[in-house]
PDB file of C-alpha atoms in Angstrom:
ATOM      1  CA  UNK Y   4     -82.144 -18.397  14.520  1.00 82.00           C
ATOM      2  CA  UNK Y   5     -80.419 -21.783  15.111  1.00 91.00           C
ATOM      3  CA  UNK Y   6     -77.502 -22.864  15.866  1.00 95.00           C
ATOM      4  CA  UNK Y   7     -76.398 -26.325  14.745  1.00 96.00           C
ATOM      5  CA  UNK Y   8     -73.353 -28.386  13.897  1.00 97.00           C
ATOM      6  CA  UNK Y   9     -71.635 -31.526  12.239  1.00 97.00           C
ATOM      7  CA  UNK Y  10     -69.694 -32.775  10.813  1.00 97.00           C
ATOM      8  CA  UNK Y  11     -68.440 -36.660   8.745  1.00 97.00           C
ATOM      9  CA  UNK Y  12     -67.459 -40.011  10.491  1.00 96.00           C
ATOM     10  CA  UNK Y  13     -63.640 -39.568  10.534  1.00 96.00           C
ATOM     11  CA  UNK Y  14     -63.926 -36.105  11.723  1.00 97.00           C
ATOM     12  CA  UNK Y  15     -61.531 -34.193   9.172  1.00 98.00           C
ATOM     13  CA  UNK Y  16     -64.742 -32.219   7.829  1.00 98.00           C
ATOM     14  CA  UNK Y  17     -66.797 -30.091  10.204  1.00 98.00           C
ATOM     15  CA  UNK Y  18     -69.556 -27.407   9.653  1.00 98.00           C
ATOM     16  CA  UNK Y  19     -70.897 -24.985  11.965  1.00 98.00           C
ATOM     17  CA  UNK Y  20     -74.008 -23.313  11.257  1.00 98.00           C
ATOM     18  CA  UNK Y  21     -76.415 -19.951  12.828  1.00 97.00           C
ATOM     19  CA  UNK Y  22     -79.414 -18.915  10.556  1.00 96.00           C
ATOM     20  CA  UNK Y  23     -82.818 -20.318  10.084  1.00 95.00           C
ATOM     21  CA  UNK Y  24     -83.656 -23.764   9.002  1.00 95.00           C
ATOM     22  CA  UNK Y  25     -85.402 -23.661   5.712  1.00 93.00           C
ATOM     23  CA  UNK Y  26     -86.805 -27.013   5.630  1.00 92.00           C
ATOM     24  CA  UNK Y  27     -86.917 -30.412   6.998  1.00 95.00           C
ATOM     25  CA  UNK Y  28     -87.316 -33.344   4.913  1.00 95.00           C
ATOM     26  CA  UNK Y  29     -86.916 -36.899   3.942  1.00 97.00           C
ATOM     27  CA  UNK Y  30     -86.216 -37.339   0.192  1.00 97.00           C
ATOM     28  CA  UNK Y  31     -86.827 -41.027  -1.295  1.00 97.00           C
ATOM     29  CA  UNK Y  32     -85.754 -39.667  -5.091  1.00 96.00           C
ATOM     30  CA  UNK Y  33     -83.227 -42.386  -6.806  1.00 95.00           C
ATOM     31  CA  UNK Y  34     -80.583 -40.149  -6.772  1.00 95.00           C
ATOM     32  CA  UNK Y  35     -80.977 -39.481  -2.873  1.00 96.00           C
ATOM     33  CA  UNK Y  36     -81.017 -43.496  -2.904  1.00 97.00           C
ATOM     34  CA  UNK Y  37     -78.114 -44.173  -4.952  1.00 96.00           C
ATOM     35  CA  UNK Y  38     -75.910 -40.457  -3.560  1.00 96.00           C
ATOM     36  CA  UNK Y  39     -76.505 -42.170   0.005  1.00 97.00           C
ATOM     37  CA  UNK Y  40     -77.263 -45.989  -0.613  1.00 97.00           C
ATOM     38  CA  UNK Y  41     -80.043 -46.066   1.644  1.00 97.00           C
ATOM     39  CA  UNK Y  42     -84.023 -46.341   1.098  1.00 97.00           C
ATOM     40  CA  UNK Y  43     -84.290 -42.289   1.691  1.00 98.00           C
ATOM     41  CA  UNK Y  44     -82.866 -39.798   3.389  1.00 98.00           C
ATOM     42  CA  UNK Y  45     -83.405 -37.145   5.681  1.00 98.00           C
ATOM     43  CA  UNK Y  46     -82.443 -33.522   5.506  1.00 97.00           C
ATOM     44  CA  UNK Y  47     -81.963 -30.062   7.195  1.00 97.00           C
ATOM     45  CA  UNK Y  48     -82.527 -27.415   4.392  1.00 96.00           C
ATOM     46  CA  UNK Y  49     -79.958 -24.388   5.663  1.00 97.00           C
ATOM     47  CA  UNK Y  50     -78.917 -21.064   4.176  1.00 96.00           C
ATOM     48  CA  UNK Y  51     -75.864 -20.574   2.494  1.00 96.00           C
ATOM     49  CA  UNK Y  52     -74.578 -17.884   4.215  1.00 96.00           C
ATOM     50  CA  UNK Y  53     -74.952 -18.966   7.794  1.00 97.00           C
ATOM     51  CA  UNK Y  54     -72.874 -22.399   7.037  1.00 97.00           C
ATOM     52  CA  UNK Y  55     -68.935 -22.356   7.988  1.00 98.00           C
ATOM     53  CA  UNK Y  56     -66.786 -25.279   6.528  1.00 97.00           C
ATOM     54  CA  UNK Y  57     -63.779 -26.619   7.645  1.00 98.00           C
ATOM     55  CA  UNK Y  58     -61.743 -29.377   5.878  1.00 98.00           C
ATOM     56  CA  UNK Y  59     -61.394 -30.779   2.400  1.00 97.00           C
ATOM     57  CA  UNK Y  60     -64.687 -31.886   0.918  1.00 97.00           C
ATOM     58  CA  UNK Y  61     -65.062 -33.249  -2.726  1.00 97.00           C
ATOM     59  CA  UNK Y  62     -68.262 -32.079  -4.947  1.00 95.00           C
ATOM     60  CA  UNK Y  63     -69.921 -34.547  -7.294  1.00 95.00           C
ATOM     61  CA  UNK Y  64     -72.077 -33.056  -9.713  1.00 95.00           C
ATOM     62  CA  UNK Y  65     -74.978 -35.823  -9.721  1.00 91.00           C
ATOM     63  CA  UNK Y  66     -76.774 -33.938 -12.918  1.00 91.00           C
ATOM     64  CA  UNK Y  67     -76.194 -30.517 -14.371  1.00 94.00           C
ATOM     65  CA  UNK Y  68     -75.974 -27.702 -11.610  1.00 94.00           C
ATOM     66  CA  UNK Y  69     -76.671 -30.025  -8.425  1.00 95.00           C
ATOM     67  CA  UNK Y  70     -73.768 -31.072  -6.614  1.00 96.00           C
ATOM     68  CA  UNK Y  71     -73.121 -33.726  -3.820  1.00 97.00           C
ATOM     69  CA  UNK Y  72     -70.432 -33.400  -1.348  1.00 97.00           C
ATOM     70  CA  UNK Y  73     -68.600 -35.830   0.339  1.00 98.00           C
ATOM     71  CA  UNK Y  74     -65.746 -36.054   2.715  1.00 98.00           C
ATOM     72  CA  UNK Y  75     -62.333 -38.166   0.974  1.00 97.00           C
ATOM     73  CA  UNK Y  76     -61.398 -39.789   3.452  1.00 97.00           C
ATOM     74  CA  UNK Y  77     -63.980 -41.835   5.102  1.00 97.00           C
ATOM     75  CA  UNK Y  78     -66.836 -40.666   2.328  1.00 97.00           C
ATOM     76  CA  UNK Y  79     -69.551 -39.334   4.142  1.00 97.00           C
ATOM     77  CA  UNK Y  80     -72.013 -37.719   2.227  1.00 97.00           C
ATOM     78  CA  UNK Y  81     -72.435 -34.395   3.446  1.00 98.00           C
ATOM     79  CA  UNK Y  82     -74.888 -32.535   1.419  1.00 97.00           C
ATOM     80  CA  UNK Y  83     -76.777 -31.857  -2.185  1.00 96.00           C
ATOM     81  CA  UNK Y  84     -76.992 -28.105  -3.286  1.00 95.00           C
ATOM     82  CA  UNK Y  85     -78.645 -27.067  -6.762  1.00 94.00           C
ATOM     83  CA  UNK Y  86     -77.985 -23.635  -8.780  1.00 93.00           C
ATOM     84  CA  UNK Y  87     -81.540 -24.041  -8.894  1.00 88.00           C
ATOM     85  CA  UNK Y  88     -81.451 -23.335  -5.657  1.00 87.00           C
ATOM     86  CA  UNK Y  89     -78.943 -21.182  -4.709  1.00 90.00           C
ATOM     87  CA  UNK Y  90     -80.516 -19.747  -1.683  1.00 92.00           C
ATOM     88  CA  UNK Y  91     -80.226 -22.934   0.401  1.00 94.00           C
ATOM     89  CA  UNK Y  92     -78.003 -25.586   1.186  1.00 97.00           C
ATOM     90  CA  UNK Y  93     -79.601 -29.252   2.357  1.00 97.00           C
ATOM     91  CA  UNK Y  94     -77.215 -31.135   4.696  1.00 98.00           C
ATOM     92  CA  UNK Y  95     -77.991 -34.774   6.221  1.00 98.00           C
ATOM     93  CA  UNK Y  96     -79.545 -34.358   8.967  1.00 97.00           C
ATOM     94  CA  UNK Y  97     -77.090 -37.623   9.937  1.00 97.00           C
ATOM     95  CA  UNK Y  98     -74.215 -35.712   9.686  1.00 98.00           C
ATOM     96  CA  UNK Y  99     -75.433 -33.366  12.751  1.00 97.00           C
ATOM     97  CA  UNK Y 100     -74.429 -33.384  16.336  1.00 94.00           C
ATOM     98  CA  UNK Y 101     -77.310 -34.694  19.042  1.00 86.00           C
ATOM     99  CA  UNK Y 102     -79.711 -35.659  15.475  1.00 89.00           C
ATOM    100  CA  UNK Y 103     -81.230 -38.046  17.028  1.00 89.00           C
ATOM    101  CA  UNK Y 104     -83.735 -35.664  18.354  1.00 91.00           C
ATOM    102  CA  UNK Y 105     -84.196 -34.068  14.599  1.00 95.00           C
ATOM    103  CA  UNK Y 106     -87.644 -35.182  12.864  1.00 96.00           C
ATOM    104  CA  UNK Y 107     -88.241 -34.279   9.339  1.00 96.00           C
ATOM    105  CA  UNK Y 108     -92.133 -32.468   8.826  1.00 95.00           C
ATOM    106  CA  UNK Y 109     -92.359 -34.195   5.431  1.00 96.00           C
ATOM    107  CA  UNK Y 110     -91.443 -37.333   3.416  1.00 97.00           C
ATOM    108  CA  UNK Y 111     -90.771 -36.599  -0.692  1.00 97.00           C
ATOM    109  CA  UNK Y 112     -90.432 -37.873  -3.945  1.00 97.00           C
ATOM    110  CA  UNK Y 113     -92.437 -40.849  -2.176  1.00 97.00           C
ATOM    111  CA  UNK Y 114     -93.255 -42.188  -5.928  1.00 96.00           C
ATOM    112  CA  UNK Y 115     -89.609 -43.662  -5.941  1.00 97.00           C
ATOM    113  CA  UNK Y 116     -89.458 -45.696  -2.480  1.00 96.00           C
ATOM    114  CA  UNK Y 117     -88.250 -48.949  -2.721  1.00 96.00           C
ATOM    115  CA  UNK Y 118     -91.408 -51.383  -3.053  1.00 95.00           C
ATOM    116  CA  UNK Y 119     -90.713 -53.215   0.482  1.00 96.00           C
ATOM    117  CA  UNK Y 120     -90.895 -49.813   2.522  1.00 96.00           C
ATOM    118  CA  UNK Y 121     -93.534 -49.856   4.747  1.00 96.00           C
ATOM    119  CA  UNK Y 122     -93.366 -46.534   6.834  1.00 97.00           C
ATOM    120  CA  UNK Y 123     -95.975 -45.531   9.529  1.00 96.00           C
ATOM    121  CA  UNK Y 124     -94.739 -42.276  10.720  1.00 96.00           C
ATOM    122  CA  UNK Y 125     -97.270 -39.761  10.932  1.00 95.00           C
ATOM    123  CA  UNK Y 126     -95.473 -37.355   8.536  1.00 96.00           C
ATOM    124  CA  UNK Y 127     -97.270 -36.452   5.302  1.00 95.00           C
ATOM    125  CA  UNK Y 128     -95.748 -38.769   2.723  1.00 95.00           C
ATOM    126  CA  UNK Y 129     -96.086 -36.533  -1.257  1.00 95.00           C
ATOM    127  CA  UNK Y 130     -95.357 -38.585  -4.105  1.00 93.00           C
ATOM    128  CA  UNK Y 131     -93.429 -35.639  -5.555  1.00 91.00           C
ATOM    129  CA  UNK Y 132     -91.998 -32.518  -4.436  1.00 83.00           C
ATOM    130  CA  UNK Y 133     -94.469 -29.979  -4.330  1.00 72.00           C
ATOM    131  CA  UNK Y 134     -92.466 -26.998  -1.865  1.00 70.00           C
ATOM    132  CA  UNK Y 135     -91.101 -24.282  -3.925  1.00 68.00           C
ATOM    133  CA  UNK Y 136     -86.985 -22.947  -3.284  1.00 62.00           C
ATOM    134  CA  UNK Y 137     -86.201 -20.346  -1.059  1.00 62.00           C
ATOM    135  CA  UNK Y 138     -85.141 -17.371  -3.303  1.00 59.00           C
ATOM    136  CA  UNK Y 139     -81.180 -16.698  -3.107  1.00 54.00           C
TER     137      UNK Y 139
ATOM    138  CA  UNK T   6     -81.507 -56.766   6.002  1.00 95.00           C
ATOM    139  CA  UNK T   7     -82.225 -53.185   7.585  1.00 97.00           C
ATOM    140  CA  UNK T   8     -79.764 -51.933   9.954  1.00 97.00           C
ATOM    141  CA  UNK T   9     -80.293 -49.168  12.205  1.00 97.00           C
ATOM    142  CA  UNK T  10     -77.180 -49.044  13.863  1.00 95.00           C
ATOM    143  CA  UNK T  11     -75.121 -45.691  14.499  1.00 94.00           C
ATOM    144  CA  UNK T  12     -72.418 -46.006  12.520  1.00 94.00           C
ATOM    145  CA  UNK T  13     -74.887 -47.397   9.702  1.00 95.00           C
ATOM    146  CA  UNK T  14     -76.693 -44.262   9.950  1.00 96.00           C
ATOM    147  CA  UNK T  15     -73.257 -41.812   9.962  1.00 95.00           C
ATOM    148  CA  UNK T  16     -71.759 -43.837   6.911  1.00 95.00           C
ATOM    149  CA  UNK T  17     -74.508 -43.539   4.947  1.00 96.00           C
ATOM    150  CA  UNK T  18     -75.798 -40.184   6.234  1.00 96.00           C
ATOM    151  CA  UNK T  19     -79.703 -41.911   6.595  1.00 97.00           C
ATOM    152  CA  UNK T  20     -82.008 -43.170   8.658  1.00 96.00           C
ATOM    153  CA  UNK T  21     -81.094 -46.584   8.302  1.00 96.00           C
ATOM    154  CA  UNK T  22     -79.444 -48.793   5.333  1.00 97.00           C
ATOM    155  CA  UNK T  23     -80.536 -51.662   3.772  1.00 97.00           C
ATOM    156  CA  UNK T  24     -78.100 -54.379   2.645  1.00 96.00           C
ATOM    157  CA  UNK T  25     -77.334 -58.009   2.020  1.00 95.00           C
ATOM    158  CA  UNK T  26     -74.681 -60.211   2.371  1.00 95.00           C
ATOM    159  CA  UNK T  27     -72.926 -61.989  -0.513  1.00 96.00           C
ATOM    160  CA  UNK T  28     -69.651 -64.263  -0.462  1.00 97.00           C
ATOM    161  CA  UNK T  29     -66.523 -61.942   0.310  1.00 97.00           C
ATOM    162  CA  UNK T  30     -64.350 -64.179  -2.867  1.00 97.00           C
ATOM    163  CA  UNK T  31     -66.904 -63.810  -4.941  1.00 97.00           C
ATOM    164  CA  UNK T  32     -67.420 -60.125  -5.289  1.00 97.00           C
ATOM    165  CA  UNK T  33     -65.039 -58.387  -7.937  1.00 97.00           C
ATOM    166  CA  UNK T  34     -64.616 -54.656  -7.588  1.00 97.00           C
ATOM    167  CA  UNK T  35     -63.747 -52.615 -10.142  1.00 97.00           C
ATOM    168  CA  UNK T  36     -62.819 -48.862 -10.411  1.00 95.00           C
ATOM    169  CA  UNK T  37     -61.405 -46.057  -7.875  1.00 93.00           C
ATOM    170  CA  UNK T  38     -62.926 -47.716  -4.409  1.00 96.00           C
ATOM    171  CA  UNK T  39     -61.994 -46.067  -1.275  1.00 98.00           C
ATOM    172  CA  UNK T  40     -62.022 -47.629   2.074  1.00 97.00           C
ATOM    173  CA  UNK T  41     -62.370 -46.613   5.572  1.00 97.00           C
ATOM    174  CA  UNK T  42     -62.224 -48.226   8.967  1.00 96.00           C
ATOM    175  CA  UNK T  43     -65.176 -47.174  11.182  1.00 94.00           C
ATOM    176  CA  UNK T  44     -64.340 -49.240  14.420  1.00 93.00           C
ATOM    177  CA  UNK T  45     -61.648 -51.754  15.169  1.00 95.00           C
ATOM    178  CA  UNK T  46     -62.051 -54.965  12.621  1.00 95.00           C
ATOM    179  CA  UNK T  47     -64.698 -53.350  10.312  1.00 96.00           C
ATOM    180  CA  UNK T  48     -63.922 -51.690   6.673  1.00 97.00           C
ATOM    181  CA  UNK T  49     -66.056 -49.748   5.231  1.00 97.00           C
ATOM    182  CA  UNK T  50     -65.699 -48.526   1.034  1.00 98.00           C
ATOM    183  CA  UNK T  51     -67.515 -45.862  -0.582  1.00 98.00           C
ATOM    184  CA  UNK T  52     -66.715 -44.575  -4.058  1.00 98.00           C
ATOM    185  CA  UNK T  53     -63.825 -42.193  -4.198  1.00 97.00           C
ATOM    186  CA  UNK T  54     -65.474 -40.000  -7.266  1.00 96.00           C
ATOM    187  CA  UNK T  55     -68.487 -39.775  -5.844  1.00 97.00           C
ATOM    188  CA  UNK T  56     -68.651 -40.860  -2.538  1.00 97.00           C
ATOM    189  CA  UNK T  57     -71.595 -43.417  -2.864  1.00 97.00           C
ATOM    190  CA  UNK T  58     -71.594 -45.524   0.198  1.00 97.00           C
ATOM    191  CA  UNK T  59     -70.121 -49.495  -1.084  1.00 98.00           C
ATOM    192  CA  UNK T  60     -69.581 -52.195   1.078  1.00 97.00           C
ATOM    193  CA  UNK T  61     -69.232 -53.227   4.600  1.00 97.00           C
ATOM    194  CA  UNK T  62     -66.755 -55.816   6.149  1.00 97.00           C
ATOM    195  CA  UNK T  63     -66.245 -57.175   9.836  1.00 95.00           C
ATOM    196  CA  UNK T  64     -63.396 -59.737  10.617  1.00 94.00           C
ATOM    197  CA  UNK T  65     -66.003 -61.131  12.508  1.00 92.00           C
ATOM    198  CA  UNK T  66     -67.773 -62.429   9.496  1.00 93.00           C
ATOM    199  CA  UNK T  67     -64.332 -63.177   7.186  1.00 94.00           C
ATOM    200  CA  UNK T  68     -66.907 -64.808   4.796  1.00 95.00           C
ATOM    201  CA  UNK T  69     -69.168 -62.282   3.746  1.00 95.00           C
ATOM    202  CA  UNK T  70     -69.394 -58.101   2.180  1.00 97.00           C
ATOM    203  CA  UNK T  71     -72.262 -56.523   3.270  1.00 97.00           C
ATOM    204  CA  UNK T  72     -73.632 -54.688  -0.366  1.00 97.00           C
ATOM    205  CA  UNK T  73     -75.877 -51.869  -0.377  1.00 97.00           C
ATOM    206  CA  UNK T  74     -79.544 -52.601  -2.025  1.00 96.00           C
ATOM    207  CA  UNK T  75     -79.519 -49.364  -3.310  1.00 96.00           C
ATOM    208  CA  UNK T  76     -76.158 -50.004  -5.580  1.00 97.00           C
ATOM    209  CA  UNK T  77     -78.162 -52.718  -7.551  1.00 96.00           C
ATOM    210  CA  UNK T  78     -78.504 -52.031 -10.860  1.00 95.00           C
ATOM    211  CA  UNK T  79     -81.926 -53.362 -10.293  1.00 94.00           C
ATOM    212  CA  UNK T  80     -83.347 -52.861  -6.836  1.00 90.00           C
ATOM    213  CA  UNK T  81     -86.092 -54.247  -7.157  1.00 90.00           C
ATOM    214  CA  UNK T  82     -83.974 -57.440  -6.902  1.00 93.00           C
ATOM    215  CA  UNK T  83     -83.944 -56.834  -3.021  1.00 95.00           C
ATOM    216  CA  UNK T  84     -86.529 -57.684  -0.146  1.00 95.00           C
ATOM    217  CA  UNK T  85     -85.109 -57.458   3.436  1.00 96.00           C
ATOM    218  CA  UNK T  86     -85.663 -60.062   5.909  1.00 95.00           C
ATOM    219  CA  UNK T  87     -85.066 -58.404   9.441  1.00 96.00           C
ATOM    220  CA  UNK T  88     -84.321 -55.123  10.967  1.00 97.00           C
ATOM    221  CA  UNK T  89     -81.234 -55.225  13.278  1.00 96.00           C
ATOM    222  CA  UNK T  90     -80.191 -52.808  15.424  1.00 96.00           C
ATOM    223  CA  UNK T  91     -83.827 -52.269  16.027  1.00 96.00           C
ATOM    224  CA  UNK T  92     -82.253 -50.659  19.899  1.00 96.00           C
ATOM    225  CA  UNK T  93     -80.407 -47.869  18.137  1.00 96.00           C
ATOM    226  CA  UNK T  94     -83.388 -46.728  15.395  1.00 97.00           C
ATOM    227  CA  UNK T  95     -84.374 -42.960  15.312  1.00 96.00           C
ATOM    228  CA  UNK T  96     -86.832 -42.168  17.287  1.00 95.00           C
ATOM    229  CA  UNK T  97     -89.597 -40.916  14.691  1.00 96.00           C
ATOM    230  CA  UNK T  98     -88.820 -44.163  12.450  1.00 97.00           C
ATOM    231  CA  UNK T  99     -91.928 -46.575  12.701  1.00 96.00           C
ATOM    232  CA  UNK T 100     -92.544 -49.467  10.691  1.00 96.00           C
ATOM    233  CA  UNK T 101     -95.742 -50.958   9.318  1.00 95.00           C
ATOM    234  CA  UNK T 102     -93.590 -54.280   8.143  1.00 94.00           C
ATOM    235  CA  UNK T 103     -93.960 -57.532   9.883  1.00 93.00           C
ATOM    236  CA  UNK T 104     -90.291 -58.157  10.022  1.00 95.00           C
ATOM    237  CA  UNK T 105     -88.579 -59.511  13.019  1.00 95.00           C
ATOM    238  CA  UNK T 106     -87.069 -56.683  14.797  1.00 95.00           C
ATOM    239  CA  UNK T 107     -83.779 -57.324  16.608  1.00 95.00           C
ATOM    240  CA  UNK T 108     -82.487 -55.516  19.269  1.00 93.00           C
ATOM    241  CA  UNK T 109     -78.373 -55.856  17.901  1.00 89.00           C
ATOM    242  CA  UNK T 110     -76.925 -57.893  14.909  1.00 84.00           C
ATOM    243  CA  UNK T 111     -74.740 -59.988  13.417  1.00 74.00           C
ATOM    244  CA  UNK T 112     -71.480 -59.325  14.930  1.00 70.00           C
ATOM    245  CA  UNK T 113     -73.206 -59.883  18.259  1.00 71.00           C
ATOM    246  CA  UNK T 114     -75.126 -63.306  16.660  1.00 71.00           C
ATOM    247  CA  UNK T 115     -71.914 -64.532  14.989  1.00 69.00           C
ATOM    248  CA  UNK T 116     -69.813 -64.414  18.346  1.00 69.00           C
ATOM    249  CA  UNK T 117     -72.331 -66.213  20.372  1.00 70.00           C
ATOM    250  CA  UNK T 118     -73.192 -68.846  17.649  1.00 65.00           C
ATOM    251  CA  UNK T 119     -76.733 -67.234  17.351  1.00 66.00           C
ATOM    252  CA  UNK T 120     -78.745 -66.737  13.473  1.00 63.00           C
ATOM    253  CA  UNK T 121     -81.015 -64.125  12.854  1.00 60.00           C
ATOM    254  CA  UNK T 122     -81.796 -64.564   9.039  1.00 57.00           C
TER     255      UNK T 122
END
């Protein structure tokens, strides 16, 4: 079990979290790119259950059943959850506490990276998305 | 440009960002933009119905809006010509570019007369 926490730049959202992490990722998909304006971004795959919220946070359904929260007031983008997947919760691994010392084990959806990324991590790099959901 | 700074990385919830600069008068803005100061002198705007990450200003540069390359409606548009910041980036980030990595950025440059473009 792990215990982690977060929360968005002008601190009225925070999140506390104890379960197991269910993945950790970098996702370059278009909507990750366009949800956070950035090349890609990298998250901490969580379970529902484990997660405790505090402070307003608005959803934005980005297609049909997936849903992209962000804290109103300074708009930090604080996570993407599907009913597809409704036994995990992926939050941005920028939104927690000490992440500087979090490494994703995988970069996804590599197929829709901008054309001037040139990455050298080690990390496997899949053009799709090839890791089934955890069941809810 | 690719910047790598902190507050960068916490506004955009990423790694880093990549932007470019455009002519503050010149930009029109249309529909619900929200905006947020993240340090003294800098505004920040992100999209209030869906919380998309917009713009970034400094009264350092009164000039210029920093735009996101990812907003473009055609990205492709966009090749960057530096990393800044390059002291702050995440410690499993590495780069196969040849782009001039520099260790802070523009605010920095623009107070001591110094370009990095």
């Amino acid at each position: 079990m792990t215990k982690l926490s977060g929360g968005c730049m002008c601190g009225a959202v925070r999140w506390d979290y104890d379960g197991k992490i269910t993945r950790k990722l970098a996702c370059h998909c278009l909507d990750c790119q366009r949800a956070t304006s950035a090349p890609f971004t990298a998250f901490v795959g969580l379970e529902p259950g484990g997660l405790t919220w505090r402070g307003d946070v608005t959803n934005f359904e980005s297609s049909p059943g997936t849903f992209r929260g962000f804290c109103p007031g300074c708009g930090t983008r604080l996570f993407f959850r599907s009913e597809k997947w409704p036994g995990e919760i992926h939050l941005h691994a920028a939104t927690m506490e000490d992440y500087e010392t979090y490494v994703p084990d995988r970069h996804v959806k590599c197929a829709d990276s901008p054309g001037w990324l040139r990455l050298s991590d080690d990390l496997p790099k899949l053009k799709g998305f090839d890791i089934k959901p955890v069941a809810g | 440009m690719l910047c790598h700074c902190e507050d960068c990385r916490r506004a955009a919830s990423s790694d880093y960002v990549s932007w470019f600069g455009v002519e503050r008068a010149l930009t029109r803005w249309s529909g619900p933009r929200r905006r947020y100061s993240s340090s003294p002198g800098v505004v920040r705007s992100f999209c209030g119905e869906c919380g998309a990450p917009l713009s970034f200003e400094t009264e350092v540069l009164p000039e210029e809006v920093h735009l996101y390359a990812a907003t473009l409606d055609d990205p492709a548009l966009y090749v960057p010509t530096a990393h800044i910041y390059w002291s702050e980036h995440l410690p499993w980030i590495a780069v196969a570019d040849d782009l001039p990595k520099h260790d802070k950025g523009l605010q920095e440059a623009a107070k001591t007369g110094k370009t990095l473009l």
